Every structure is written in structure tokens, then in C-alpha cells.
PDB file of C-alpha atoms in Angstrom:
ATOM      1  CA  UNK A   1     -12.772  -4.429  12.125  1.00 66.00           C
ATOM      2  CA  UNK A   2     -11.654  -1.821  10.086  1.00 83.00           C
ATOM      3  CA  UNK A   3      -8.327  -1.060  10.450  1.00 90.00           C
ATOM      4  CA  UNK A   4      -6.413   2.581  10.255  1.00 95.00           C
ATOM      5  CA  UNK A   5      -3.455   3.955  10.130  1.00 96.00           C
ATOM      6  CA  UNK A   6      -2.911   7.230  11.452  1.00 97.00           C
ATOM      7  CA  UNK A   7       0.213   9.783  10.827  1.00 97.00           C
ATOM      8  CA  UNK A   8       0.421  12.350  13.270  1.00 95.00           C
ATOM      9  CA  UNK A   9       3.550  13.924  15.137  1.00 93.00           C
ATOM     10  CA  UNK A  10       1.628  15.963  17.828  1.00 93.00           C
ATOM     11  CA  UNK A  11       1.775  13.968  20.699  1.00 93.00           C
ATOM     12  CA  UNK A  12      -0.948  14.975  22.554  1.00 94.00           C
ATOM     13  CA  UNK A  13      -3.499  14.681  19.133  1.00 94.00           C
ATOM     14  CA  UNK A  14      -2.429  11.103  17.733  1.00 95.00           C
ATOM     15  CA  UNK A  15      -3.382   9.448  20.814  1.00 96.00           C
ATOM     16  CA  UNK A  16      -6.027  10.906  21.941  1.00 96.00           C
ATOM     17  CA  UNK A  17      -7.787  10.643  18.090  1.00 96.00           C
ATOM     18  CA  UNK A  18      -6.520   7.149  18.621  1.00 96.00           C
ATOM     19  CA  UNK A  19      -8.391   6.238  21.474  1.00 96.00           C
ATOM     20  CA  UNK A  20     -11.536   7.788  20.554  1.00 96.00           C
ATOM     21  CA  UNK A  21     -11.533   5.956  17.148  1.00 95.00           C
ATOM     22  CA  UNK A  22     -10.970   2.597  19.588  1.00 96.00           C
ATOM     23  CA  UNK A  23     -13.658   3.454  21.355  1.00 95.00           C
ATOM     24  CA  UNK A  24     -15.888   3.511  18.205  1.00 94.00           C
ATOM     25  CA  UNK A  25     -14.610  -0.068  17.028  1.00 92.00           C
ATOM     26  CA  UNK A  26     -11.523   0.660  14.448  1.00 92.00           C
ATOM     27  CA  UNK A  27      -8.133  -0.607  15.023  1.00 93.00           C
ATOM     28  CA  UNK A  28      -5.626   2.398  14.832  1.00 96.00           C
ATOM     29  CA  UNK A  29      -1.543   2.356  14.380  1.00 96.00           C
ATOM     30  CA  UNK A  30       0.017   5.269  15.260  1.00 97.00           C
ATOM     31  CA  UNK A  31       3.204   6.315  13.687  1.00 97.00           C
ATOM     32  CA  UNK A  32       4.934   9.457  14.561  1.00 95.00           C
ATOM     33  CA  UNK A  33       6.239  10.470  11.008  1.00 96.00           C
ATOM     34  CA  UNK A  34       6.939   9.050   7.473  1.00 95.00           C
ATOM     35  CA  UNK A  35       9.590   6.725   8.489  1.00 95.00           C
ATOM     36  CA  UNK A  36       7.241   5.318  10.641  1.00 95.00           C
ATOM     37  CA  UNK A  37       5.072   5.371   8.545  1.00 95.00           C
ATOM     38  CA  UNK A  38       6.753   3.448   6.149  1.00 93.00           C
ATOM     39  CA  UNK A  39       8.113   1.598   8.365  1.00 92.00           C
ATOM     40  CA  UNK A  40       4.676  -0.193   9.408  1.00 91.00           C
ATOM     41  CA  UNK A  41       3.787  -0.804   6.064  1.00 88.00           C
ATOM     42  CA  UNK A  42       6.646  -2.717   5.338  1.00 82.00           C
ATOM     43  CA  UNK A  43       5.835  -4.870   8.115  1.00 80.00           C
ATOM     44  CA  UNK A  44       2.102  -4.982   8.540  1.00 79.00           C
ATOM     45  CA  UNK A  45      -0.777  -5.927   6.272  1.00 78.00           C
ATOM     46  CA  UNK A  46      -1.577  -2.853   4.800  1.00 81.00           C
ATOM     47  CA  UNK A  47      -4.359  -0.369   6.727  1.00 87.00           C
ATOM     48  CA  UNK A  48      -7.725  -0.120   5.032  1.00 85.00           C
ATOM     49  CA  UNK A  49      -7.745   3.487   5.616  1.00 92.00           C
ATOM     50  CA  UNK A  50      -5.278   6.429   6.098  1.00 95.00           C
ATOM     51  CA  UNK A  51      -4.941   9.758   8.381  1.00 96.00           C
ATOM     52  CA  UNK A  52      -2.148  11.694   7.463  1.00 96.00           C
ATOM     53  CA  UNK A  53      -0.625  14.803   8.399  1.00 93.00           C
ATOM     54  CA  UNK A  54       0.731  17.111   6.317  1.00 89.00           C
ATOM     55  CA  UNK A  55       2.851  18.617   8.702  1.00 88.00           C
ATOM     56  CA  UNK A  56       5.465  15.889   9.713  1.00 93.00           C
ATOM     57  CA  UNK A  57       8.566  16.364  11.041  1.00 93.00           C
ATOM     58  CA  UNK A  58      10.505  14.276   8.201  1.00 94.00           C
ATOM     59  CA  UNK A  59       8.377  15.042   5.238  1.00 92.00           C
ATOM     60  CA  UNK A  60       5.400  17.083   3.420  1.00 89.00           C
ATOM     61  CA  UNK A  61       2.306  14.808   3.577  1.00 86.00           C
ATOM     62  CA  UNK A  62       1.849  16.227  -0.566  1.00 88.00           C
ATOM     63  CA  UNK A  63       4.634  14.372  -1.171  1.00 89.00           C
ATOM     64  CA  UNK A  64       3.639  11.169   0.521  1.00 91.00           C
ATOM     65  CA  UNK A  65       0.110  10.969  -0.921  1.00 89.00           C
ATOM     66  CA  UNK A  66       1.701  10.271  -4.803  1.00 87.00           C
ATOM     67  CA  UNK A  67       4.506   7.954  -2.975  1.00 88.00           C
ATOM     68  CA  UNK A  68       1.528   6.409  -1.301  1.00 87.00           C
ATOM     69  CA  UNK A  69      -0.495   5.990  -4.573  1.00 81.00           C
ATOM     70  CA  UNK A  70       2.350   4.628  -6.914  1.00 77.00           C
ATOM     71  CA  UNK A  71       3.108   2.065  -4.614  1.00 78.00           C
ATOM     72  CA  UNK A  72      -0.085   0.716  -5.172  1.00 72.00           C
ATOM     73  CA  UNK A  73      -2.049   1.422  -1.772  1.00 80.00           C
ATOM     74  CA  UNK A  74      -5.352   2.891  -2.986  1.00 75.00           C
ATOM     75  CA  UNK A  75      -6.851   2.745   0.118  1.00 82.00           C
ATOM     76  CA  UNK A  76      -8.989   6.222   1.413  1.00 88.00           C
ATOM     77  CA  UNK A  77      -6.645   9.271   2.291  1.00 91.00           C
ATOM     78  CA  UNK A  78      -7.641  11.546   5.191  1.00 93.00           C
ATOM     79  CA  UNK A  79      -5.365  14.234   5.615  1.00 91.00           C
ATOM     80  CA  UNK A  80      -5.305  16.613   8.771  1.00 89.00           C
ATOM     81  CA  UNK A  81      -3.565  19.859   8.568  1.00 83.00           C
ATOM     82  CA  UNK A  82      -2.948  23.245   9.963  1.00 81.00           C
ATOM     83  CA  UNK A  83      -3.071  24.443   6.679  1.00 73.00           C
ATOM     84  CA  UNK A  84      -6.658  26.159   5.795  1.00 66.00           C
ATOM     85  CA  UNK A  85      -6.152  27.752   2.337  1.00 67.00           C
ATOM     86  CA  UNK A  86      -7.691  26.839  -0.420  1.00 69.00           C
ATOM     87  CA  UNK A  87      -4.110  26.143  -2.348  1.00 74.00           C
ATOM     88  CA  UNK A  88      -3.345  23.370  -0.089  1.00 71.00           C
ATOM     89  CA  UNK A  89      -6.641  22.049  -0.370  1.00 72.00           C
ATOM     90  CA  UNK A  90      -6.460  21.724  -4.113  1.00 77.00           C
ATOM     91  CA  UNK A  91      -3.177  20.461  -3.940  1.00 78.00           C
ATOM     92  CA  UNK A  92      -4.169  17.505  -1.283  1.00 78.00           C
ATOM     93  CA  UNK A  93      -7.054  16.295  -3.549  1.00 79.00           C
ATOM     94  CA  UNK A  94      -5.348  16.600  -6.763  1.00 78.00           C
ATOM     95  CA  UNK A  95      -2.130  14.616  -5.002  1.00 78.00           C
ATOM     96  CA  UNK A  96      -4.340  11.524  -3.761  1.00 79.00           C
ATOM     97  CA  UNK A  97      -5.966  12.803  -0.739  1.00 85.00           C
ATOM     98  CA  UNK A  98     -10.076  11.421  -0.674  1.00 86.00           C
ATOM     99  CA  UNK A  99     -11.033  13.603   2.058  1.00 88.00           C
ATOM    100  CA  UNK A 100      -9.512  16.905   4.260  1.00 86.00           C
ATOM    101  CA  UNK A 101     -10.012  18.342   7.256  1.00 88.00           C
ATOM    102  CA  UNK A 102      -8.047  21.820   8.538  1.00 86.00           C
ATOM    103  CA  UNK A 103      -7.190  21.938  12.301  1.00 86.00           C
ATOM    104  CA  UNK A 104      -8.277  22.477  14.738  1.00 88.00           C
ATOM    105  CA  UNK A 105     -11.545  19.994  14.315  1.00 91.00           C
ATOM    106  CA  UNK A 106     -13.945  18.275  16.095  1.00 93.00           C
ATOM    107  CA  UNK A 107     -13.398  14.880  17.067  1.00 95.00           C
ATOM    108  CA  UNK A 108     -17.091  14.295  16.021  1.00 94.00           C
ATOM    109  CA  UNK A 109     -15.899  15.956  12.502  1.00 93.00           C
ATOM    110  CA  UNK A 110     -13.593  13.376  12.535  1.00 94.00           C
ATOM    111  CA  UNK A 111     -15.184  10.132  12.805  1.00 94.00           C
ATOM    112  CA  UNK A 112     -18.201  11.213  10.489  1.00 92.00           C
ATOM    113  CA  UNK A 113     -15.932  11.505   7.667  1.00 90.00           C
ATOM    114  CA  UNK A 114     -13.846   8.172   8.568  1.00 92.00           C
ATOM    115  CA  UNK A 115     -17.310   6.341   8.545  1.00 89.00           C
ATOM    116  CA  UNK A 116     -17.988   8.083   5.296  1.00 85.00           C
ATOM    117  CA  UNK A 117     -14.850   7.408   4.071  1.00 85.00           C
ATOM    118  CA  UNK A 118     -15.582   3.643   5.172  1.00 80.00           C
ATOM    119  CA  UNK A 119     -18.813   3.114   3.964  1.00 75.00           C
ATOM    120  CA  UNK A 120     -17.121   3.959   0.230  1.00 68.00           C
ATOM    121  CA  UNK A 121     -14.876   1.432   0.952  1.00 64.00           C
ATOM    122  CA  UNK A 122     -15.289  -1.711  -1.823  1.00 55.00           C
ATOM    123  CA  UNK A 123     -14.328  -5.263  -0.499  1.00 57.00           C
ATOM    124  CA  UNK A 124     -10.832  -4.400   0.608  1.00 55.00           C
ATOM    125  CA  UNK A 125      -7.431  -6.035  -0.933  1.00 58.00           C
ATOM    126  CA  UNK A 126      -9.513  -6.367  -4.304  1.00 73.00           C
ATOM    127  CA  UNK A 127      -7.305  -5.186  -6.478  1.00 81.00           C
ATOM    128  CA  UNK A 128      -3.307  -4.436  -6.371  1.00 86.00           C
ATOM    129  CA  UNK A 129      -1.548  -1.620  -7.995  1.00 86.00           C
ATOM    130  CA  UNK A 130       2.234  -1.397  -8.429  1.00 90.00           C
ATOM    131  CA  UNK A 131       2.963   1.516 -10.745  1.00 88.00           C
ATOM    132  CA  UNK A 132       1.014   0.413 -14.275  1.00 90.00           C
ATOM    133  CA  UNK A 133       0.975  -2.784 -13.415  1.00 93.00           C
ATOM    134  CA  UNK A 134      -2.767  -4.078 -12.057  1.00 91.00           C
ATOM    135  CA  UNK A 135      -3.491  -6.905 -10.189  1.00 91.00           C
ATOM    136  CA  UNK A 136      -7.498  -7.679 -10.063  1.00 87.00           C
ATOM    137  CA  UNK A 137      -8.228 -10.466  -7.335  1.00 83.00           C
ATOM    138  CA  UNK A 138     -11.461 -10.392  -7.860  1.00 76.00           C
ATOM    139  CA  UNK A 139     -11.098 -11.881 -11.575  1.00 81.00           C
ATOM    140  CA  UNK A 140      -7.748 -13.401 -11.400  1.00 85.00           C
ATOM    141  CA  UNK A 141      -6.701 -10.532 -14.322  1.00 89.00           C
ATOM    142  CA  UNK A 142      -3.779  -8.781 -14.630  1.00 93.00           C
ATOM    143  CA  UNK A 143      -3.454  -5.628 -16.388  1.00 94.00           C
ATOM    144  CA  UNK A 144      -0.677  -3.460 -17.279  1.00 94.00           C
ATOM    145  CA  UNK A 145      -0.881   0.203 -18.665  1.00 91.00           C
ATOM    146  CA  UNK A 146      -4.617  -0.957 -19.220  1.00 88.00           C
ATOM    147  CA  UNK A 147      -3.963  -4.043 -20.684  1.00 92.00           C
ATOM    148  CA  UNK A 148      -4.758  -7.493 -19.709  1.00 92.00           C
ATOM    149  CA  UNK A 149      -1.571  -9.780 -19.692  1.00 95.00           C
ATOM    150  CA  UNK A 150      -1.737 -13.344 -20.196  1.00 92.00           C
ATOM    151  CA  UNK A 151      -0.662 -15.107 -17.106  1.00 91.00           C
ATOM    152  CA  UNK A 152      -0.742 -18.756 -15.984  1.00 88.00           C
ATOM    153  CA  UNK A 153      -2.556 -19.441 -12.372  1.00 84.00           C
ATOM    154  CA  UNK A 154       0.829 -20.241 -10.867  1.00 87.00           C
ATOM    155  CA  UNK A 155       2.362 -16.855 -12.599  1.00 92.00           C
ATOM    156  CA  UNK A 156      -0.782 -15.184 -11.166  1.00 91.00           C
ATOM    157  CA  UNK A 157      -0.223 -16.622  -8.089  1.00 90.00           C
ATOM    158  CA  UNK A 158       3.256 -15.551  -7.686  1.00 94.00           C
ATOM    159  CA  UNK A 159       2.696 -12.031  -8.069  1.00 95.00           C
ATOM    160  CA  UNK A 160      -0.311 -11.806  -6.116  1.00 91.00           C
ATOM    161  CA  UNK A 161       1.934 -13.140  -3.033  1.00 92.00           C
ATOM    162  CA  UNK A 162       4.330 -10.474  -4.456  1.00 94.00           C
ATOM    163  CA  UNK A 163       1.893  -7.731  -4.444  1.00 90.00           C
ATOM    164  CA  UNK A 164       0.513  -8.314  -1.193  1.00 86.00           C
ATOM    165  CA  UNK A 165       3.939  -6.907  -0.301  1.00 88.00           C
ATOM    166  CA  UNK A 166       4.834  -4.606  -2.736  1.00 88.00           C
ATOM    167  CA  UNK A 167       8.416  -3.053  -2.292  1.00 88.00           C
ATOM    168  CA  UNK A 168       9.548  -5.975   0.263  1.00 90.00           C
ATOM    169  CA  UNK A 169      12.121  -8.161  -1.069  1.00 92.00           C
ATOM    170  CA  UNK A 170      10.671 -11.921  -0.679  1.00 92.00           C
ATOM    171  CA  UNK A 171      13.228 -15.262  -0.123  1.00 91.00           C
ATOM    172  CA  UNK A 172      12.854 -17.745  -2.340  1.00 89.00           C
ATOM    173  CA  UNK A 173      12.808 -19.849   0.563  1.00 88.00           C
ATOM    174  CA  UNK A 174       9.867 -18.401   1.419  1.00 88.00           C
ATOM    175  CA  UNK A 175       8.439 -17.885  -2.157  1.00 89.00           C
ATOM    176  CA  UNK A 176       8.846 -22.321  -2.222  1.00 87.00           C
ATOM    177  CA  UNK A 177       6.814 -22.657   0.855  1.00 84.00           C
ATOM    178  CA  UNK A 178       3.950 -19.800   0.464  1.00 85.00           C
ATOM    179  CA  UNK A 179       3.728 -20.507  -3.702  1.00 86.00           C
ATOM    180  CA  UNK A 180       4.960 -23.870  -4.509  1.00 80.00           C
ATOM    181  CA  UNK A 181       3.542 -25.241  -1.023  1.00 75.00           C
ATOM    182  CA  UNK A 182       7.305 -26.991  -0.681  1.00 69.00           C
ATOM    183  CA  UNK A 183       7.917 -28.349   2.708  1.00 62.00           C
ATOM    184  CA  UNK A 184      11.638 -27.266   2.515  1.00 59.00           C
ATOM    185  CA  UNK A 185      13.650 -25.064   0.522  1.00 52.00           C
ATOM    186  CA  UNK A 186      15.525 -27.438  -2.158  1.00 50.00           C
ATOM    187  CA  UNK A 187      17.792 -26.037  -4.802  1.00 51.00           C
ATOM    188  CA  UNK A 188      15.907 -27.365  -7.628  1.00 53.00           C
ATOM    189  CA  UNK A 189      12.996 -25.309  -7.221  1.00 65.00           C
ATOM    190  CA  UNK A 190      15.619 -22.018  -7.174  1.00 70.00           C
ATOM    191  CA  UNK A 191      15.489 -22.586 -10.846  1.00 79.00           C
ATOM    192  CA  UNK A 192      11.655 -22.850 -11.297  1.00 83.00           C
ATOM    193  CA  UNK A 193      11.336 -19.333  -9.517  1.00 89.00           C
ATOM    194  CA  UNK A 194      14.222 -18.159 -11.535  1.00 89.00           C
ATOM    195  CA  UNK A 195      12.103 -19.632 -14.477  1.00 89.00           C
ATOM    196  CA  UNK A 196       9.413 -17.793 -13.356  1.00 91.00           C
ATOM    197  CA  UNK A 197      10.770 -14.130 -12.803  1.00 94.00           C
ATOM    198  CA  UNK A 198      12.156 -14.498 -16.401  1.00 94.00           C
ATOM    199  CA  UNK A 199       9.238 -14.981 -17.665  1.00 94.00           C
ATOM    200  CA  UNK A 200       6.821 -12.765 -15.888  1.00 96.00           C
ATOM    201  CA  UNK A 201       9.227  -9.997 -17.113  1.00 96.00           C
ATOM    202  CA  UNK A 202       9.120 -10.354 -20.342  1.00 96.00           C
ATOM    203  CA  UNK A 203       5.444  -9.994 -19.972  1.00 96.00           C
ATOM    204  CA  UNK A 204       4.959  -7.290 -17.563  1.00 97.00           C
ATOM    205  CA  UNK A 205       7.363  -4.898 -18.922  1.00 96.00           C
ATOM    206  CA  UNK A 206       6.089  -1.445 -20.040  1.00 94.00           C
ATOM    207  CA  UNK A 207       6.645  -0.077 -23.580  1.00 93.00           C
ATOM    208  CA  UNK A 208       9.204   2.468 -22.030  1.00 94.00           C
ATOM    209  CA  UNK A 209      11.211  -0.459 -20.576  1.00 94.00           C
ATOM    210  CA  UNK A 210      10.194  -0.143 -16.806  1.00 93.00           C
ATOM    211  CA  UNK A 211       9.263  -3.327 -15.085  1.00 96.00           C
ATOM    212  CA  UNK A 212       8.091  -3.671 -11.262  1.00 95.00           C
ATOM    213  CA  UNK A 213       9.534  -6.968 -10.435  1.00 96.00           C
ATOM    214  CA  UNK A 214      13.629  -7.626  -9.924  1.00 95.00           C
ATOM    215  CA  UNK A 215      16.095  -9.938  -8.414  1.00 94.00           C
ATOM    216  CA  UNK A 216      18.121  -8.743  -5.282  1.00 93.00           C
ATOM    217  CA  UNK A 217      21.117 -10.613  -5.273  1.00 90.00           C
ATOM    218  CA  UNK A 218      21.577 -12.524  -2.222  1.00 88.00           C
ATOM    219  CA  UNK A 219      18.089 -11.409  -0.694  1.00 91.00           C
ATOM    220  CA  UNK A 220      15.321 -12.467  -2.793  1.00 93.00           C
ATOM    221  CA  UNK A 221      12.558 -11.312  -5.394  1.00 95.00           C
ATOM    222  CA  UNK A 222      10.935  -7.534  -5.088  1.00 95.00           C
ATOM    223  CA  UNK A 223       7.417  -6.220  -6.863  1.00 94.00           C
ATOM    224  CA  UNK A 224       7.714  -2.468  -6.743  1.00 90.00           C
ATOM    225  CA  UNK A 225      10.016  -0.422  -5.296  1.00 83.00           C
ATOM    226  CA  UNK A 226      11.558  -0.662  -1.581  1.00 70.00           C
ATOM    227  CA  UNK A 227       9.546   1.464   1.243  1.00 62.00           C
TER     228      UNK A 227
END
């Protein structure tokens, strides 16, 4: 079941879009505005489709779609808007946006281009993008600014977990048992993570010095930046 996440502030569209894309078999989170937005990303597996709205209440859907993108969801973009002119049309697909549709619309509008939108769709969760760093799960490959960097299976490993929640900072407690498959947390393994983050820095850091992945003091290990 393909599952979608829909922005929308007018309370009377988002559920009512919502229940007619139930009807027609997807599985649709509603969120109100970007914080919601956000919000559900950090904790939910991420959607395998977007509607946005540019119109929300605590931000311009333009800027979301490049937030969207460098955080490495590359899922399809719908965006709904009262807007009609050809400006913000340009400016929607040039920010990110796969497909646009000006309000008011048909709700049979609607779900042809979401099943368009879907049928484009590749196997989802393929491949992970954090800034110019590239994470290819179909060939175990990662790339950054283009380039493949070599990585062991446990290093790829570790940031595929990572990347799979991009911007959430991750225990090491929990790194131990989801990575290392370690039954408990025991300090000794603190140091082969540590070990670890070292060394995938070293190797995944750009030419201009910027690097996705970072110790939080206290918290844990982060890929990308916070939601």
C-alpha cells in the first residue's frame, strides 16, 4: 500500500482528499502545516509520496520543497495551490515539485496524477540522499559528490541504519542492538562506534569540509541535519 503524506491547512480539504484517497487504497497522514509536517517525518518511516501546499500557515511550500530535497527524501512532490500563475508554476518545478495542480480541482484530477505520479515510482527506499552524500541500497555503493567511497559492509551498514533516519540523532544503545546485533548496551562497544564515526568521517567528508554525520554529546550519532 502506497503510502502518502499530505500537507494541507484547510480543514475542510485535507480530510476530505484524505478519505477519498482511502477509499482508492493509499494510506494518507495528514499534517496541518510544516511543523507537522516535519514532525511526522521525524517519527515515521518516510511517505512514498508527497501533497503539499504551498499556502501553509507556518511556511511557503517553495521553501520546503529544497528543505525536502536536501534532506535526502526524493520521493514524488505534488503540490496544491491557490496560486495559478505561471511564475509560481516555474518556481514549484524548478524547487523540487514533480507535479502541480492550482485550486480549486477535481478530486478525479487529483488521484489521476497521484497514480501517475505512482506508477513512476522505482522500488521505493532504493537509494538515500543526505546532502552529496549517496547511499545506493540496491548495490551496497556509496557515493559522495559523485564519487564512490570505499566502505566496509559494517561501515555500510551503519549509515544505511543512519540514513533511514536522516536528521534523527540515534543512541548508541540503540546503534549496538540494531548494527552490532548486541543483546545489551556494554561500554566496550561505545568505543567501536566511536571507532566507527571517526572513520566514516574521514571518508565522507566533502572537499569544502562539510560532512553529514556528527556526535551529539550526551544524545547519540546524527546523519544529516535535525528536522
Amino acid at each position: 500500500m502506497k503510502q502518502i503524506l499530505m500537507v494541507e491547512d484547510d480543514k475542510r480539504l485535507g480530510p476530505t482528499v484524505k478519505r477519498g484517497l482511502e477509499e482508492l487504497g493509499f494510506a494518507v497522514h495528514l499534517a496541518r502545516d510544516a511543523s507537522g509536517m516535519w514532525a511526522t517525518l521525524a517519527a515515521d518511516p518516510p511517505p512514498d509520496l508527497f501533497i503539499l501546499d504551498l499556502g501553509l500557515p507556518d511556511a511557503d511550500g517553495l521553501d520546503l520543497l529544497p528543505a525536502l530535497r536536501d534532506r535526502g527524501f526524493q520521493q514524488p512532490i505534488l503540490l496544491l495551490t491557490a496560486r495559478d500563475g505561471l511564475k509560481d508554476l516555474v518556481l514549484g518545478l524548478d524547487s523540487g515539485a514533480d507535479d502541480y495542480l492550482s485550486k480549486p480541482f477535481s478530486f478525479a484530477e487529483l488521484a489521476a496524477r497521484i497514480r501517475a505520479l505512482a506508477r513512476r515510482m522505482g522500488p521505493p527506499g532504493l537509494l538515500l540522499r543526505i546532502g552529496e552524500l549517496d547511499i545506493d541500497l540496491a548495490t551496497r555503493r556509496v557515493l559522495l559528490e559523485g564519487e564512490i567511497v570505499d566502505v566496509s559492509p559494517r561501515e555500510f551498514d551503519f549509515l544505511v541504519y543512519l540514513g533511514r533516519r536522516a536528521g534523527q540523532v540515534v543512541s548508541r544503545e540503540l546503534l549496538a542492538k540494531e548494527v552490532w546485533n548486541a543483546p545489551n548496551r556494554f561500554t566496550p562497544l561505545d568505543n567501536v562506534i566511536d571507532v566507527h564515526v571517526s572513520r566514516l568521517r574521514r571518508k565522507i567528508t566533502t572537499r569544502s569540509g562539510w560532512c553529514p554525520l556528527r556526535v551529539i554529546r550526551g544524545s547519540g550519532i546524527q546523519l544529516g541535519d535535525a528536522l
